[in-house]
Short mmCIF file of C-alpha atoms in Angstrom, two decimals:
data_model
loop_
_atom_site.label_atom_id
_atom_site.label_comp_id
_atom_site.label_asym_id
_atom_site.label_seq_id
_atom_site.Cartn_x
_atom_site.Cartn_y
_atom_site.Cartn_z
CA MET A 141 -44.45 2.09 -49.90
CA ILE A 142 -44.42 1.07 -45.30
CA LYS A 143 -43.46 4.35 -43.50
CA ILE A 144 -41.14 3.56 -40.22
CA THR A 145 -42.60 6.08 -37.37
CA ASP A 146 -41.85 6.83 -33.69
CA MET A 147 -44.57 4.22 -32.35
CA LEU A 148 -47.06 6.56 -30.23
CA GLU A 149 -49.28 5.80 -27.09
CA ARG A 150 -52.42 5.48 -30.18
CA ASP A 151 -50.28 2.54 -31.67
CA LEU A 152 -50.14 0.46 -28.35
CA GLN A 153 -53.23 -1.45 -29.23
CA GLU A 154 -52.38 -2.31 -32.89
CA ALA A 155 -49.06 -3.17 -31.13
CA ILE A 156 -50.20 -5.25 -28.59
CA ALA A 157 -52.76 -7.41 -30.88
CA LEU A 158 -49.46 -8.23 -33.65
CA TRP A 159 -47.09 -9.13 -30.67
CA GLU A 160 -49.96 -11.31 -29.51
CA SER A 161 -50.45 -13.29 -33.13
CA ILE A 162 -47.11 -14.08 -32.75
CA PRO A 163 -46.37 -17.66 -31.28
CA GLU A 164 -43.08 -17.38 -31.24
CA LEU A 165 -42.25 -14.54 -29.08
CA VAL A 166 -44.96 -15.68 -26.14
CA TYR A 167 -46.02 -12.32 -25.37
CA PRO A 168 -46.54 -11.19 -21.52
CA SER A 169 -50.11 -9.96 -21.74
CA SER A 170 -50.39 -10.35 -17.67
CA PHE A 171 -47.89 -7.90 -17.65
CA ASP A 172 -47.41 -5.89 -20.66
CA THR A 173 -50.82 -4.15 -20.43
CA VAL A 174 -51.72 -0.53 -22.52
CA GLU A 175 -51.52 1.29 -19.02
CA ARG A 176 -48.04 -0.21 -18.39
CA LEU A 177 -46.45 0.17 -21.91
CA THR A 178 -48.54 3.68 -22.11
CA ARG A 179 -46.39 4.44 -18.57
CA PHE A 180 -43.16 2.76 -20.77
CA LEU A 181 -43.48 5.58 -23.71
CA ARG A 182 -43.40 7.99 -22.38
CA LYS A 183 -40.31 7.21 -20.08
CA ASN A 184 -38.64 6.25 -22.86
CA GLU A 185 -40.64 9.24 -25.40
CA ASN A 186 -39.75 8.68 -29.11
CA LEU A 187 -37.04 5.36 -29.46
CA SER A 188 -39.85 2.67 -30.11
CA SER A 189 -40.45 2.07 -33.64
CA ALA A 190 -43.84 1.64 -35.81
CA ALA A 191 -43.63 -0.45 -39.00
CA LYS A 192 -46.72 1.16 -40.96
CA LEU A 193 -48.42 0.72 -44.67
CA ASN A 194 -51.95 2.95 -45.31
CA GLY A 195 -51.88 3.78 -41.74
CA GLN A 196 -52.34 -0.16 -41.00
CA MET A 197 -49.28 -1.60 -38.45
CA VAL A 198 -47.28 -4.39 -39.85
CA GLY A 199 -44.18 -4.06 -37.85
CA ALA A 200 -43.47 -2.72 -34.14
CA LEU A 201 -40.38 -2.09 -31.48
CA LEU A 202 -40.18 -2.32 -27.70
CA CYS A 203 -37.30 -0.29 -27.19
CA GLY A 204 -36.47 2.17 -23.72
CA ASN A 205 -32.96 2.54 -22.46
CA ASP A 206 -31.50 3.44 -18.85
CA GLY A 207 -29.32 5.98 -19.51
CA ARG A 208 -26.40 3.83 -20.25
CA ARG A 209 -27.41 1.49 -22.01
CA GLY A 210 -30.14 0.67 -24.87
CA PHE A 211 -32.63 -2.03 -24.51
CA PHE A 212 -35.40 -4.12 -27.14
CA TYR A 213 -38.16 -5.49 -25.84
CA HIS A 214 -40.28 -6.94 -28.77
CA ILE A 215 -40.18 -6.48 -32.26
CA GLY A 216 -42.90 -8.51 -34.66
CA VAL A 217 -43.66 -7.80 -38.17
CA GLU A 218 -46.87 -9.51 -39.74
CA PRO A 219 -45.98 -13.40 -41.51
CA GLN A 220 -46.99 -11.68 -44.71
CA PHE A 221 -44.23 -8.83 -44.90
CA ARG A 222 -41.46 -10.31 -43.34
CA LYS A 223 -37.72 -11.00 -45.48
CA GLN A 224 -38.10 -7.43 -46.30
CA GLY A 225 -36.05 -5.94 -44.09
CA ILE A 226 -39.26 -4.18 -42.21
CA ALA A 227 -37.71 -5.35 -38.87
CA THR A 228 -34.16 -3.85 -39.68
CA ARG A 229 -35.34 -0.69 -40.31
CA MET A 230 -37.10 -0.67 -37.13
CA VAL A 231 -33.75 -1.95 -35.78
CA GLU A 232 -31.92 0.83 -37.00
CA TYR A 233 -34.55 3.38 -37.07
CA SER A 234 -34.53 2.86 -33.01
CA PHE A 235 -30.34 2.44 -32.83
CA GLU A 236 -30.29 6.08 -34.61
CA LYS A 237 -33.09 7.74 -31.39
CA LEU A 238 -30.43 5.65 -29.17
CA ARG A 239 -27.37 7.03 -30.16
CA LYS A 240 -29.25 10.91 -30.26
CA GLU A 241 -29.56 10.80 -26.48
CA SER A 242 -25.50 8.78 -26.42
CA ILE A 243 -26.28 5.29 -25.78
CA ASP A 244 -23.98 3.10 -27.54
CA THR A 245 -24.47 0.29 -26.48
CA CYS A 246 -28.15 -2.61 -26.94
CA PHE A 247 -29.12 -5.49 -24.88
CA LEU A 248 -32.00 -7.89 -25.73
CA PHE A 249 -33.43 -11.06 -24.94
CA THR A 250 -34.80 -13.69 -27.32
CA ASN A 251 -36.43 -17.51 -26.48
CA ASP A 252 -34.07 -20.24 -26.14
CA PHE A 253 -36.65 -22.27 -28.47
CA ASN A 254 -36.42 -18.78 -30.93
CA PHE A 255 -34.51 -19.74 -32.99
CA GLY A 256 -35.12 -17.41 -36.04
CA ALA A 257 -34.82 -14.02 -34.44
CA GLN A 258 -31.65 -15.77 -33.19
CA ALA A 259 -30.67 -15.96 -36.44
CA PHE A 260 -32.18 -12.37 -37.31
CA TRP A 261 -30.28 -10.88 -33.95
CA LYS A 262 -27.16 -12.55 -35.32
CA ALA A 263 -27.00 -11.30 -38.41
CA ALA A 264 -27.66 -7.80 -36.98
CA GLY A 265 -24.50 -7.64 -35.07
CA PHE A 266 -25.59 -8.70 -32.14
CA GLU A 267 -23.29 -11.55 -30.32
CA TYR A 268 -23.89 -14.25 -27.63
CA ALA A 269 -23.46 -13.47 -24.08
CA PRO A 270 -22.92 -17.26 -22.16
CA HIS A 271 -21.89 -15.31 -19.36
CA VAL A 272 -24.96 -13.52 -18.37
CA MET A 273 -28.58 -15.59 -16.55
CA TYR A 274 -31.16 -13.36 -17.12
CA GLN A 275 -33.03 -13.88 -13.66
CA SER A 276 -36.33 -11.65 -12.01
CA ARG A 277 -38.85 -11.71 -9.53
CA ALA A 278 -41.62 -9.55 -8.83
CA ILE A 279 -41.52 -6.90 -5.70
#
């Protein structure tokens, strides 16, 4: 049986390997290093979730908050385990953790070409925000 748990620091190598294996995710491995993600998990303790089968990770969701809103950064499920509700269970698990911190809104970004992710998030109740333009800058 697949169990949903908190993602821990010791899970990061497996989570990164999973995210990097998903071509649609376009995982930024030069940015999201183990060191950065360790800091992230420490700052956002117990918000991210992992799906495990017999101790092996089959799904991972990176979640955090800024004190006002929740954010989902990466989510992935091993291809052979998709369409079994695992991603939905991880989302609900992290939603519950956010609610305990009085966070009632969650944001995320998807790649414009990842139609599978867009369909998943729409089915999960997320709405496209056409008025938002994502921008970034190195500092």
